Short mmCIF file of C-alpha atoms in Angstrom, two decimals:
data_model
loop_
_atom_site.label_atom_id
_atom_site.label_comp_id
_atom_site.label_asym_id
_atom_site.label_seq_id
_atom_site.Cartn_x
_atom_site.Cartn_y
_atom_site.Cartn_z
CA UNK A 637 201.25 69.42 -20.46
CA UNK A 638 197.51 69.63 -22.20
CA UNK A 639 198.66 72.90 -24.16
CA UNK A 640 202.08 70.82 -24.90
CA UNK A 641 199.94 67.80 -26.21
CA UNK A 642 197.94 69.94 -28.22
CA UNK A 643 200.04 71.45 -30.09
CA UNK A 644 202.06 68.26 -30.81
CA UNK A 645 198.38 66.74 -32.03
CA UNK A 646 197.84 69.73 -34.43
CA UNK A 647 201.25 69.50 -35.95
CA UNK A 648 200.97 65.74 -36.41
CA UNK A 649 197.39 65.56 -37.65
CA UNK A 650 198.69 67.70 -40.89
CA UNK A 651 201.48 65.15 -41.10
CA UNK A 652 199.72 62.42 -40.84
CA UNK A 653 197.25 63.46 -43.57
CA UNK A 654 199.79 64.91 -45.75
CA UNK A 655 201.41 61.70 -45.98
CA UNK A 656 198.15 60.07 -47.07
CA UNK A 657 197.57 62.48 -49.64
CA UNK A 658 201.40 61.91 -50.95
CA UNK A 659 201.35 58.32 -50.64
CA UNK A 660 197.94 58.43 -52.95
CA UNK A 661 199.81 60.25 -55.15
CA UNK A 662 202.40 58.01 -55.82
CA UNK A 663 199.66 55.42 -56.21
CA UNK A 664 197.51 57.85 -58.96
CA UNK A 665 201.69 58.19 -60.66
CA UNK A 666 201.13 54.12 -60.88
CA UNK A 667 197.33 53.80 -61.95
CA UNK A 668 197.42 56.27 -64.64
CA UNK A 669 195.71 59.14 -62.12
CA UNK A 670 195.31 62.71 -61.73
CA UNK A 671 195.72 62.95 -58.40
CA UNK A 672 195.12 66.81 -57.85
CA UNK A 673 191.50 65.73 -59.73
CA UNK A 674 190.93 63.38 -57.20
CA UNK A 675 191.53 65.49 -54.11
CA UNK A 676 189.46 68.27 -56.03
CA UNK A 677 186.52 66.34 -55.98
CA UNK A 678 186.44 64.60 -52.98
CA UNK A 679 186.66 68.21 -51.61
CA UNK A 680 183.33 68.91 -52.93
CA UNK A 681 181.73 66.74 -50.24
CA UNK A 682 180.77 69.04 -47.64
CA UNK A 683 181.03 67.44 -44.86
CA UNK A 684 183.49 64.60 -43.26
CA UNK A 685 186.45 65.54 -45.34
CA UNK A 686 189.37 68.26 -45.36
CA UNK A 687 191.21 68.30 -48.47
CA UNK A 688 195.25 68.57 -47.78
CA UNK A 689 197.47 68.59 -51.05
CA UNK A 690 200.43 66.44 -51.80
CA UNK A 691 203.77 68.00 -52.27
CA UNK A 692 207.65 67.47 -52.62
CA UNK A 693 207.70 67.10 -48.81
CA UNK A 694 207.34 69.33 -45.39
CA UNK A 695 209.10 72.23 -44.02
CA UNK A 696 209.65 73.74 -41.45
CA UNK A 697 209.89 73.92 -37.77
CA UNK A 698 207.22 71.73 -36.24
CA UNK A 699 205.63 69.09 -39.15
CA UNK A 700 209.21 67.52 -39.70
CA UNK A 701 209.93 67.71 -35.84
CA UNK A 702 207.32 67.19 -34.06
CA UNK A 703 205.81 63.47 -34.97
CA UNK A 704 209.24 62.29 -34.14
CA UNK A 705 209.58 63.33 -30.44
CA UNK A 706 206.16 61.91 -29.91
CA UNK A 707 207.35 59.06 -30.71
CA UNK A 708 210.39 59.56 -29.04
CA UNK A 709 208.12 60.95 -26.16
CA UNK A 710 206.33 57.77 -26.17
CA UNK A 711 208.85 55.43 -25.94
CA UNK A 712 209.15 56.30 -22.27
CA UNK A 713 205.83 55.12 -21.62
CA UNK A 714 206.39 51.60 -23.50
CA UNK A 715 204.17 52.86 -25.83
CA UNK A 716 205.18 52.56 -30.03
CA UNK A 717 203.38 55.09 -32.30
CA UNK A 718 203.67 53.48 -35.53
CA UNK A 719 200.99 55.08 -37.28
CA UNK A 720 202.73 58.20 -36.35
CA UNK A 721 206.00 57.33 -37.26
CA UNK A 722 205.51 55.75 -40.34
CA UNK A 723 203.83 59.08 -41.86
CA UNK A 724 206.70 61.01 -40.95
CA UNK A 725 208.89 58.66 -43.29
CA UNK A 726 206.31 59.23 -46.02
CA UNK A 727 206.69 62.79 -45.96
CA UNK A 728 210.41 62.14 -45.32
CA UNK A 729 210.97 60.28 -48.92
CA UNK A 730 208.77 62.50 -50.57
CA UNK A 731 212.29 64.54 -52.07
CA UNK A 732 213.24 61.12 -53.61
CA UNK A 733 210.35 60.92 -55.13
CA UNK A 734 210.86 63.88 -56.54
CA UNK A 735 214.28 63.87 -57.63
CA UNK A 736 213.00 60.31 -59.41
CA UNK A 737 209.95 62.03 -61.73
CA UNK A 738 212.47 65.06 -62.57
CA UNK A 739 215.29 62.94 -63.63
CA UNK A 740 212.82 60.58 -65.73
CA UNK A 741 211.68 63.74 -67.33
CA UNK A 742 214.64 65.10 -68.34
CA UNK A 743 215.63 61.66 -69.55
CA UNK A 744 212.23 61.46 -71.81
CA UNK A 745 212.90 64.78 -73.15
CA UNK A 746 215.96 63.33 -75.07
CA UNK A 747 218.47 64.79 -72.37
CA UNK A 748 221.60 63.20 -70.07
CA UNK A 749 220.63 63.99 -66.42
CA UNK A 750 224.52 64.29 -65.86
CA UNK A 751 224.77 66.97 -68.66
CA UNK A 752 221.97 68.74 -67.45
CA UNK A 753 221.26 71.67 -65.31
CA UNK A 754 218.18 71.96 -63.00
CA UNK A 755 216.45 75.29 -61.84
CA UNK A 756 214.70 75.08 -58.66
CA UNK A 757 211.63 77.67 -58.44
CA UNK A 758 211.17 78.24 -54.69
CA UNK A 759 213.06 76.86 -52.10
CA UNK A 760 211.19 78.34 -48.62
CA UNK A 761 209.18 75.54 -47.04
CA UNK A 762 206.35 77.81 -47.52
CA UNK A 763 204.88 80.32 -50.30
CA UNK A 764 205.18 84.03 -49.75
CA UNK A 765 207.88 83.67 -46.46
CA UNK A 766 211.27 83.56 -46.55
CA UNK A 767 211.30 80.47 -43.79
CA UNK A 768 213.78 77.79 -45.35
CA UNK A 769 213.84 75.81 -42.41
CA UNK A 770 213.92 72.04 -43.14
CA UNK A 771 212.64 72.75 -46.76
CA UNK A 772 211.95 69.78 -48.98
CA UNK A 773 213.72 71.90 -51.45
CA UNK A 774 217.31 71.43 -49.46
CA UNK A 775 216.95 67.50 -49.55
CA UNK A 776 215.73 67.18 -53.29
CA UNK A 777 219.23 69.57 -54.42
CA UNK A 778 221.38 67.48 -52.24
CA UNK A 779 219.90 64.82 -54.06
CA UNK A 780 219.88 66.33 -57.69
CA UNK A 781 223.62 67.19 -57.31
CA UNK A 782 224.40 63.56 -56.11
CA UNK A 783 222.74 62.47 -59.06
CA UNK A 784 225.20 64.53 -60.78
CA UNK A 785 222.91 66.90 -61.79
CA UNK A 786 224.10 70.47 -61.74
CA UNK A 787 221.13 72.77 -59.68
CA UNK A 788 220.44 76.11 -59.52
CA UNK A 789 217.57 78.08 -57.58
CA UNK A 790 215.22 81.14 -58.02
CA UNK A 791 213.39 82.48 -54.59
CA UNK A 792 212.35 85.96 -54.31
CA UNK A 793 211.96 85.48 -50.48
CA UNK A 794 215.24 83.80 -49.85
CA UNK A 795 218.86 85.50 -51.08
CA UNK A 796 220.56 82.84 -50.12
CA UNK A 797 221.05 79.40 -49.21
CA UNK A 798 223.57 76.85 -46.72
CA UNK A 799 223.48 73.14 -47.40
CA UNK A 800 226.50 71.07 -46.04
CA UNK A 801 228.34 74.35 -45.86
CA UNK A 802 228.16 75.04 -49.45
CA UNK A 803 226.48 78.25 -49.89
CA UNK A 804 224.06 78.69 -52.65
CA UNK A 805 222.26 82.36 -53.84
CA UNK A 806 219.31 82.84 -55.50
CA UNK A 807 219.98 83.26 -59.80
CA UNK A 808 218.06 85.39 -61.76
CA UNK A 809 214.58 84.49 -62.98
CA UNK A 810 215.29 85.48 -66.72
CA UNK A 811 214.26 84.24 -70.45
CA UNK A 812 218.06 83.40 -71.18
CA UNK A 813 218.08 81.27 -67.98
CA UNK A 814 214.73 79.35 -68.91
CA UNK A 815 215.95 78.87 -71.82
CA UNK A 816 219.46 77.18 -70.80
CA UNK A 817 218.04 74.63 -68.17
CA UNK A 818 216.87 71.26 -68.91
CA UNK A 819 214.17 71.55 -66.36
CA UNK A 820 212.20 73.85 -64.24
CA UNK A 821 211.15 72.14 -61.15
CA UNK A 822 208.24 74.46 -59.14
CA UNK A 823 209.10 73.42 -55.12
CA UNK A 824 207.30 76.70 -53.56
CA UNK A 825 204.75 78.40 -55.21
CA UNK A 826 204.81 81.92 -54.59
CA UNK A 827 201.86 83.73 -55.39
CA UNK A 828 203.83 86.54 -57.32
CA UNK A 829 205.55 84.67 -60.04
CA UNK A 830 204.43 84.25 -63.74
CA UNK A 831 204.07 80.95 -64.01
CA UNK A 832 202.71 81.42 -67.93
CA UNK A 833 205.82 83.00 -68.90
CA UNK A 834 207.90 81.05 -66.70
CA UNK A 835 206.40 77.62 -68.48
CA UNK A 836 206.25 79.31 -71.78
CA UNK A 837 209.90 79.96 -71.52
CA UNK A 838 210.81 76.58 -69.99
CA UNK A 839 211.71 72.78 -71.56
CA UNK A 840 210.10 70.70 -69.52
CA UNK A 841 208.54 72.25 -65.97
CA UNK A 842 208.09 69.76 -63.03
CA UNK A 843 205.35 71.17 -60.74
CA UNK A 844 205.09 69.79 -57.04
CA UNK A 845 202.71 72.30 -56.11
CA UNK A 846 200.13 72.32 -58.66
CA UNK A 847 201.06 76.08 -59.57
CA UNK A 848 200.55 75.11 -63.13
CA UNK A 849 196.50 74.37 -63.26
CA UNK A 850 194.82 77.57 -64.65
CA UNK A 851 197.13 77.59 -67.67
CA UNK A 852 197.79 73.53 -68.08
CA UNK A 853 195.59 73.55 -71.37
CA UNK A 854 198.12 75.85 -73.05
CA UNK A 855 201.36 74.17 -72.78
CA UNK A 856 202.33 70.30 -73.12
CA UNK A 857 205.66 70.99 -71.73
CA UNK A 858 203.97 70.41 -67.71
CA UNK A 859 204.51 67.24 -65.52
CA UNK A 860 202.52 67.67 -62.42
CA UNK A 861 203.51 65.45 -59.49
#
C-alpha cells in the first residue's frame, strides 16, 4: 500500500506543480509577461526550487489519471482533496487555452479561423516516444475542428492517429505544406525537427513548448504560450 501511495504522490506532485506553472502562465498572458523568463530565472536559485515548464496540457498514463483516483480514493475515507483536484482541472483546460491563443492568432494575422487550416507539430504526450496516450494534442484538435477549424498533424513518432473513431495520419512535414497553413502550432517538441526552417517556412507558429527560444530573435512570426 506504501509502494501504491508512492507512486500516486510522485505522479501528483508533477501535476500539482505543472498546474502552477500553467496557471502563472495564463496570469504572465494577462500582465504583459514572459513567462518562460520567469521560470528561467527563478531556476537560477539553487536551492528550494525545481523549475517545471508550462505546456498545452499532460499526457499520458499516470499525470491525467492518477490525481483523480486519489481523490476518488479518498472519498472513502470522508476525506476531500481539493488541492489535488483542482490542479488536475488546471492541467485539464490547459487545451482550451490553447485552442483560444491559436485562434486569436490566426484572427490577428488577417485570417477567418473557419477558412483556415491548422498543422499540429507533435501530437505524442511526450518528445522523442511515440506514446499518444491522453495527449493534450487529441483534446486541442477535437477542439480546433469544433471551432471549425480544419487540422492536420506532423509526428515522426506517431503514423497515425484515433479520435472519436475518426482516424487521422501523420502529413508530410514539407515547404509547400508550411506554406498552405494558417498556423503551425508546436504541441511536442521533438528533438529532431528543424524548428528554423520549420518557422522560417511558417505564417504564424504557436509554440506550447518553448521549442522556439534559440532562434526567437530571427523571426517575428513566433507566439510562445
Amino acid at each position: 500500500q506504501a509502494a501504491e501511495m508512492t507512486k500516486l504522490f510522485e505522479n501528483t506532485f508533477r501535476s500539482v506543480n505543472i498546474a502552477l506553472v500553467n496557471e502563472l502562465s495564463m496570469l504572465c498572458e494577462r500582465m504583459g509577461l514572459d513567462v518562460w523568463e520567469i521560470v528561467s530565472a527563478a531556476a537560477t536559485k539553487p536551492f528550494g526550487f525545481m523549475p517545471f515548464l508550462p505546456g498545452p496540457g499532460v499526457g499520458g498514463h499516470c499525470i491525467p489519471v492518477d490525481p483523480y483516483f486519489l481523490s476518488w480514493k479518498a472519498k472513502e475515507f470522508d476525506f476531500h482533496t481539493n488541492f489535488i483536484y483542482l490542479a488536475a482541472q488546471i492541467n485539464e483546460n490547459m487545451p482550451y487555452y490553447v485552442v483560444r491563443r491559436t485562434i486569436s492568432a490566426i484572427y490577428g494575422n488577417g485570417i477567418d479561423p473557419k477558412q483556415a487550416t491548422v498543422l499540429i507539430l507533435g501530437v505524442a504526450y511526450k518528445k522523442d516516444t511515440n506514446d499518444w496516450r491522453y495527449s493534450p494534442a487529441l483534446k486541442i484538435i477535437e477542439l480546433l475542428e469544433k471551432e471549425g477549424l480544419n487540422v492536420l498533424y506532423h509526428d515522426p513518432y506517431v503514423a497515425e492517429i484515433n479520435i472519436d473513431n475518426k482516424v487521422y495520419k501523420s502529413s508530410l512535414l514539407t515547404e509547400g505544406i508550411l506554406n498552405r497553413v494558417a498556423c503551425l502550432l508546436i504541441v511536442t517538441d521533438h528533438t529532431d525537427l528543424d524548428y528554423e526552417w520549420i518557422v522560417g517556412n511558417s505564417k504564424i507558429v504557436v509554440d506550447c513548448r518553448n521549442a522556439t527560444k534559440d532562434i526567437l530573435d530571427k523571426f517575428k512570426n513566433i507566439i510562445r504560450i
